[in-house]
Structures are given as C-alpha cells and as structure tokens.
C-alpha cells in the first residue's frame, strides 16, 4: 500500500491541542454521568487520532476501550454506556 493511500482525505484528522483537550473533557464528563469514578484517558499509541480509555466496569473488571477522537458526543456516550454496564447505584441489573 502506498503512503499516499494511508493519508487519504477519508481519514478524519483532529487539530492537535484544543480539540483533543475538548474531546478528552467530553469523555470524562460522560464517564462521570454514567458513574465511572476512576478513568484514565490518553492518546493511543496504536491508532491514529484515537483515545485509549481504561476504567473498571460495573463488575469491577478492567476495561480498555479505543474511541476515535473524531467521534460524536452521542457515539462516545453510547459506547461508554454499552461497555460500562448499568449505572452504579441505580438498582438495575
């Protein structure tokens, strides 16, 4: 595969500092809303323009999740809700 194909216009790119900081803040806000207390957010070394997120789900198991930095707020919320399980302290199973 040519390098020019890798950098095709289809791949969304994020401006370095401001947008990444805003997205990380959005991920943290959604996690707090879902009752995830301790969450570690960092840029992924494996995937371009993605966040690596580590947290414990509702059963206490460690989860590692990769979310594209260009993902919409709704997609981020849906993904975290799906992986984290029911809200802690909500009485739902």
mmCIF file with all atom_site columns, C-alpha atoms in Angstrom:
data_model
loop_
_atom_site.group_PDB
_atom_site.id
_atom_site.type_symbol
_atom_site.label_atom_id
_atom_site.label_alt_id
_atom_site.label_comp_id
_atom_site.label_asym_id
_atom_site.label_entity_id
_atom_site.label_seq_id
_atom_site.pdbx_PDB_ins_code
_atom_site.Cartn_x
_atom_site.Cartn_y
_atom_site.Cartn_z
_atom_site.occupancy
_atom_site.B_iso_or_equiv
_atom_site.pdbx_formal_charge
_atom_site.auth_seq_id
_atom_site.auth_comp_id
_atom_site.auth_asym_id
_atom_site.auth_atom_id
_atom_site.pdbx_PDB_model_num
ATOM 1  C CA . UNK A 1 1  ? 0.000   0.000  0.000  1.00 0.00 ? 1  UNK A CA 1
ATOM 2  C CA . UNK A 1 2  ? 1.301   3.431  -0.900 1.00 0.00 ? 2  UNK A CA 1
ATOM 3  C CA . UNK A 1 3  ? 1.797   6.028  1.768  1.00 0.00 ? 3  UNK A CA 1
ATOM 4  C CA . UNK A 1 4  ? -0.441  8.422  -0.169 1.00 0.00 ? 4  UNK A CA 1
ATOM 5  C CA . UNK A 1 5  ? -3.359  5.991  0.259  1.00 0.00 ? 5  UNK A CA 1
ATOM 6  C CA . UNK A 1 6  ? -2.839  5.943  4.011  1.00 0.00 ? 6  UNK A CA 1
ATOM 7  C CA . UNK A 1 7  ? -3.223  9.720  4.210  1.00 0.00 ? 7  UNK A CA 1
ATOM 8  C CA . UNK A 1 8  ? -6.389  9.776  2.141  1.00 0.00 ? 8  UNK A CA 1
ATOM 9  C CA . UNK A 1 9  ? -8.971  12.538 2.675  1.00 0.00 ? 9  UNK A CA 1
ATOM 10 C CA . UNK A 1 10 ? -11.373 9.955  4.145  1.00 0.00 ? 10 UNK A CA 1
ATOM 11 C CA . UNK A 1 11 ? -9.385  9.751  7.382  1.00 0.00 ? 11 UNK A CA 1
ATOM 12 C CA . UNK A 1 12 ? -10.613 12.465 9.758  1.00 0.00 ? 12 UNK A CA 1
ATOM 13 C CA . UNK A 1 13 ? -7.832  14.433 11.365 1.00 0.00 ? 13 UNK A CA 1
ATOM 14 C CA . UNK A 1 14 ? -8.076  16.444 14.536 1.00 0.00 ? 14 UNK A CA 1
ATOM 15 C CA . UNK A 1 15 ? -6.251  19.704 15.207 1.00 0.00 ? 15 UNK A CA 1
ATOM 16 C CA . UNK A 1 16 ? -3.636  18.900 17.837 1.00 0.00 ? 16 UNK A CA 1
ATOM 17 C CA . UNK A 1 17 ? -4.240  20.580 21.174 1.00 0.00 ? 17 UNK A CA 1
ATOM 18 C CA . UNK A 1 18 ? -7.567  22.320 21.602 1.00 0.00 ? 18 UNK A CA 1
ATOM 19 C CA . UNK A 1 19 ? -9.878  19.745 20.015 1.00 0.00 ? 19 UNK A CA 1
ATOM 20 C CA . UNK A 1 20 ? -8.179  16.806 21.723 1.00 0.00 ? 20 UNK A CA 1
ATOM 21 C CA . UNK A 1 21 ? -8.456  18.506 25.101 1.00 0.00 ? 21 UNK A CA 1
ATOM 22 C CA . UNK A 1 22 ? -12.141 19.237 24.495 1.00 0.00 ? 22 UNK A CA 1
ATOM 23 C CA . UNK A 1 23 ? -12.809 15.621 23.462 1.00 0.00 ? 23 UNK A CA 1
ATOM 24 C CA . UNK A 1 24 ? -10.980 14.238 26.492 1.00 0.00 ? 24 UNK A CA 1
ATOM 25 C CA . UNK A 1 25 ? -13.069 16.533 28.701 1.00 0.00 ? 25 UNK A CA 1
ATOM 26 C CA . UNK A 1 26 ? -16.235 15.333 26.975 1.00 0.00 ? 26 UNK A CA 1
ATOM 27 C CA . UNK A 1 27 ? -15.254 11.689 27.552 1.00 0.00 ? 27 UNK A CA 1
ATOM 28 C CA . UNK A 1 28 ? -14.589 12.439 31.237 1.00 0.00 ? 28 UNK A CA 1
ATOM 29 C CA . UNK A 1 29 ? -17.950 14.233 31.595 1.00 0.00 ? 29 UNK A CA 1
ATOM 30 C CA . UNK A 1 30 ? -19.841 11.319 30.035 1.00 0.00 ? 30 UNK A CA 1
ATOM 31 C CA . UNK A 1 31 ? -17.976 8.839  32.255 1.00 0.00 ? 31 UNK A CA 1
ATOM 32 C CA . UNK A 1 32 ? -18.869 10.840 35.371 1.00 0.00 ? 32 UNK A CA 1
ATOM 33 C CA . UNK A 1 33 ? -22.501 10.978 34.258 1.00 0.00 ? 33 UNK A CA 1
ATOM 34 C CA . UNK A 1 34 ? -22.507 7.175  33.913 1.00 0.00 ? 34 UNK A CA 1
ATOM 35 C CA . UNK A 1 35 ? -21.000 6.690  37.378 1.00 0.00 ? 35 UNK A CA 1
ATOM 36 C CA . UNK A 1 36 ? -17.497 5.696  36.269 1.00 0.00 ? 36 UNK A CA 1
ATOM 37 C CA . UNK A 1 37 ? -15.278 7.085  39.026 1.00 0.00 ? 37 UNK A CA 1
ATOM 38 C CA . UNK A 1 38 ? -11.692 6.361  38.020 1.00 0.00 ? 38 UNK A CA 1
ATOM 39 C CA . UNK A 1 39 ? -10.942 6.708  34.328 1.00 0.00 ? 39 UNK A CA 1
ATOM 40 C CA . UNK A 1 40 ? -7.620  7.061  32.522 1.00 0.00 ? 40 UNK A CA 1
ATOM 41 C CA . UNK A 1 41 ? -7.687  8.864  29.162 1.00 0.00 ? 41 UNK A CA 1
ATOM 42 C CA . UNK A 1 42 ? -4.638  9.103  26.915 1.00 0.00 ? 42 UNK A CA 1
ATOM 43 C CA . UNK A 1 43 ? -3.804  9.272  23.233 1.00 0.00 ? 43 UNK A CA 1
ATOM 44 C CA . UNK A 1 44 ? -3.445  5.864  21.656 1.00 0.00 ? 44 UNK A CA 1
ATOM 45 C CA . UNK A 1 45 ? -0.027  4.690  20.520 1.00 0.00 ? 45 UNK A CA 1
ATOM 46 C CA . UNK A 1 46 ? -1.633  2.079  18.274 1.00 0.00 ? 46 UNK A CA 1
ATOM 47 C CA . UNK A 1 47 ? -4.352  4.039  16.479 1.00 0.00 ? 47 UNK A CA 1
ATOM 48 C CA . UNK A 1 48 ? -4.029  7.420  14.817 1.00 0.00 ? 48 UNK A CA 1
ATOM 49 C CA . UNK A 1 49 ? -6.355  10.112 16.226 1.00 0.00 ? 49 UNK A CA 1
ATOM 50 C CA . UNK A 1 50 ? -7.864  7.874  18.904 1.00 0.00 ? 50 UNK A CA 1
ATOM 51 C CA . UNK A 1 51 ? -8.108  7.873  22.683 1.00 0.00 ? 51 UNK A CA 1
ATOM 52 C CA . UNK A 1 52 ? -7.215  4.881  24.844 1.00 0.00 ? 52 UNK A CA 1
ATOM 53 C CA . UNK A 1 53 ? -9.567  4.755  27.805 1.00 0.00 ? 53 UNK A CA 1
ATOM 54 C CA . UNK A 1 54 ? -9.082  2.487  30.827 1.00 0.00 ? 54 UNK A CA 1
ATOM 55 C CA . UNK A 1 55 ? -11.684 2.031  33.565 1.00 0.00 ? 55 UNK A CA 1
ATOM 56 C CA . UNK A 1 56 ? -13.419 -0.608 35.693 1.00 0.00 ? 56 UNK A CA 1
ATOM 57 C CA . UNK A 1 57 ? -16.880 -1.730 34.557 1.00 0.00 ? 57 UNK A CA 1
ATOM 58 C CA . UNK A 1 58 ? -19.858 -2.385 36.858 1.00 0.00 ? 58 UNK A CA 1
ATOM 59 C CA . UNK A 1 59 ? -18.485 -5.829 37.796 1.00 0.00 ? 59 UNK A CA 1
ATOM 60 C CA . UNK A 1 60 ? -15.062 -4.453 38.739 1.00 0.00 ? 60 UNK A CA 1
ATOM 61 C CA . UNK A 1 61 ? -13.237 -5.820 35.705 1.00 0.00 ? 61 UNK A CA 1
ATOM 62 C CA . UNK A 1 62 ? -10.690 -3.590 33.986 1.00 0.00 ? 62 UNK A CA 1
ATOM 63 C CA . UNK A 1 63 ? -11.766 -2.439 30.531 1.00 0.00 ? 63 UNK A CA 1
ATOM 64 C CA . UNK A 1 64 ? -9.658  -0.873 27.787 1.00 0.00 ? 64 UNK A CA 1
ATOM 65 C CA . UNK A 1 65 ? -11.516 0.974  25.080 1.00 0.00 ? 65 UNK A CA 1
ATOM 66 C CA . UNK A 1 66 ? -10.398 2.857  21.976 1.00 0.00 ? 66 UNK A CA 1
ATOM 67 C CA . UNK A 1 67 ? -12.588 5.737  20.790 1.00 0.00 ? 67 UNK A CA 1
ATOM 68 C CA . UNK A 1 68 ? -11.808 7.821  17.686 1.00 0.00 ? 68 UNK A CA 1
ATOM 69 C CA . UNK A 1 69 ? -11.104 11.443 18.559 1.00 0.00 ? 69 UNK A CA 1
ATOM 70 C CA . UNK A 1 70 ? -13.490 12.493 15.773 1.00 0.00 ? 70 UNK A CA 1
ATOM 71 C CA . UNK A 1 71 ? -16.417 10.546 17.280 1.00 0.00 ? 71 UNK A CA 1
ATOM 72 C CA . UNK A 1 72 ? -19.580 12.492 18.006 1.00 0.00 ? 72 UNK A CA 1
ATOM 73 C CA . UNK A 1 73 ? -20.668 13.099 21.612 1.00 0.00 ? 73 UNK A CA 1
ATOM 74 C CA . UNK A 1 74 ? -23.622 10.736 21.102 1.00 0.00 ? 74 UNK A CA 1
ATOM 75 C CA . UNK A 1 75 ? -21.305 7.948  19.878 1.00 0.00 ? 75 UNK A CA 1
ATOM 76 C CA . UNK A 1 76 ? -18.983 8.449  22.844 1.00 0.00 ? 76 UNK A CA 1
ATOM 77 C CA . UNK A 1 77 ? -21.907 8.285  25.270 1.00 0.00 ? 77 UNK A CA 1
ATOM 78 C CA . UNK A 1 78 ? -23.404 5.179  23.643 1.00 0.00 ? 78 UNK A CA 1
ATOM 79 C CA . UNK A 1 79 ? -20.072 3.355  23.596 1.00 0.00 ? 79 UNK A CA 1
ATOM 80 C CA . UNK A 1 80 ? -19.248 4.077  27.232 1.00 0.00 ? 80 UNK A CA 1
ATOM 81 C CA . UNK A 1 81 ? -22.780 3.173  28.335 1.00 0.00 ? 81 UNK A CA 1
ATOM 82 C CA . UNK A 1 82 ? -22.608 -0.144 26.477 1.00 0.00 ? 82 UNK A CA 1
ATOM 83 C CA . UNK A 1 83 ? -19.212 -1.148 27.832 1.00 0.00 ? 83 UNK A CA 1
ATOM 84 C CA . UNK A 1 84 ? -19.590 0.101  31.420 1.00 0.00 ? 84 UNK A CA 1
ATOM 85 C CA . UNK A 1 85 ? -22.854 -1.710 32.137 1.00 0.00 ? 85 UNK A CA 1
ATOM 86 C CA . UNK A 1 86 ? -25.753 -0.421 34.240 1.00 0.00 ? 86 UNK A CA 1
ATOM 87 C CA . UNK A 1 87 ? -25.306 2.753  36.222 1.00 0.00 ? 87 UNK A CA 1
ATOM 88 C CA . UNK A 1 88 ? -23.822 2.118  39.664 1.00 0.00 ? 88 UNK A CA 1
ATOM 89 C CA . UNK A 1 89 ? -26.272 2.586  42.495 1.00 0.00 ? 89 UNK A CA 1
ATOM 90 C CA . UNK A 1 90 ? -29.285 2.675  40.167 1.00 0.00 ? 90 UNK A CA 1
ATOM 91 C CA . UNK A 1 91 ? -30.685 -0.670 41.315 1.00 0.00 ? 91 UNK A CA 1
ATOM 92 C CA . UNK A 1 92 ? -30.850 -2.003 37.751 1.00 0.00 ? 92 UNK A CA 1
ATOM 93 C CA . UNK A 1 93 ? -29.357 -5.341 36.739 1.00 0.00 ? 93 UNK A CA 1
#
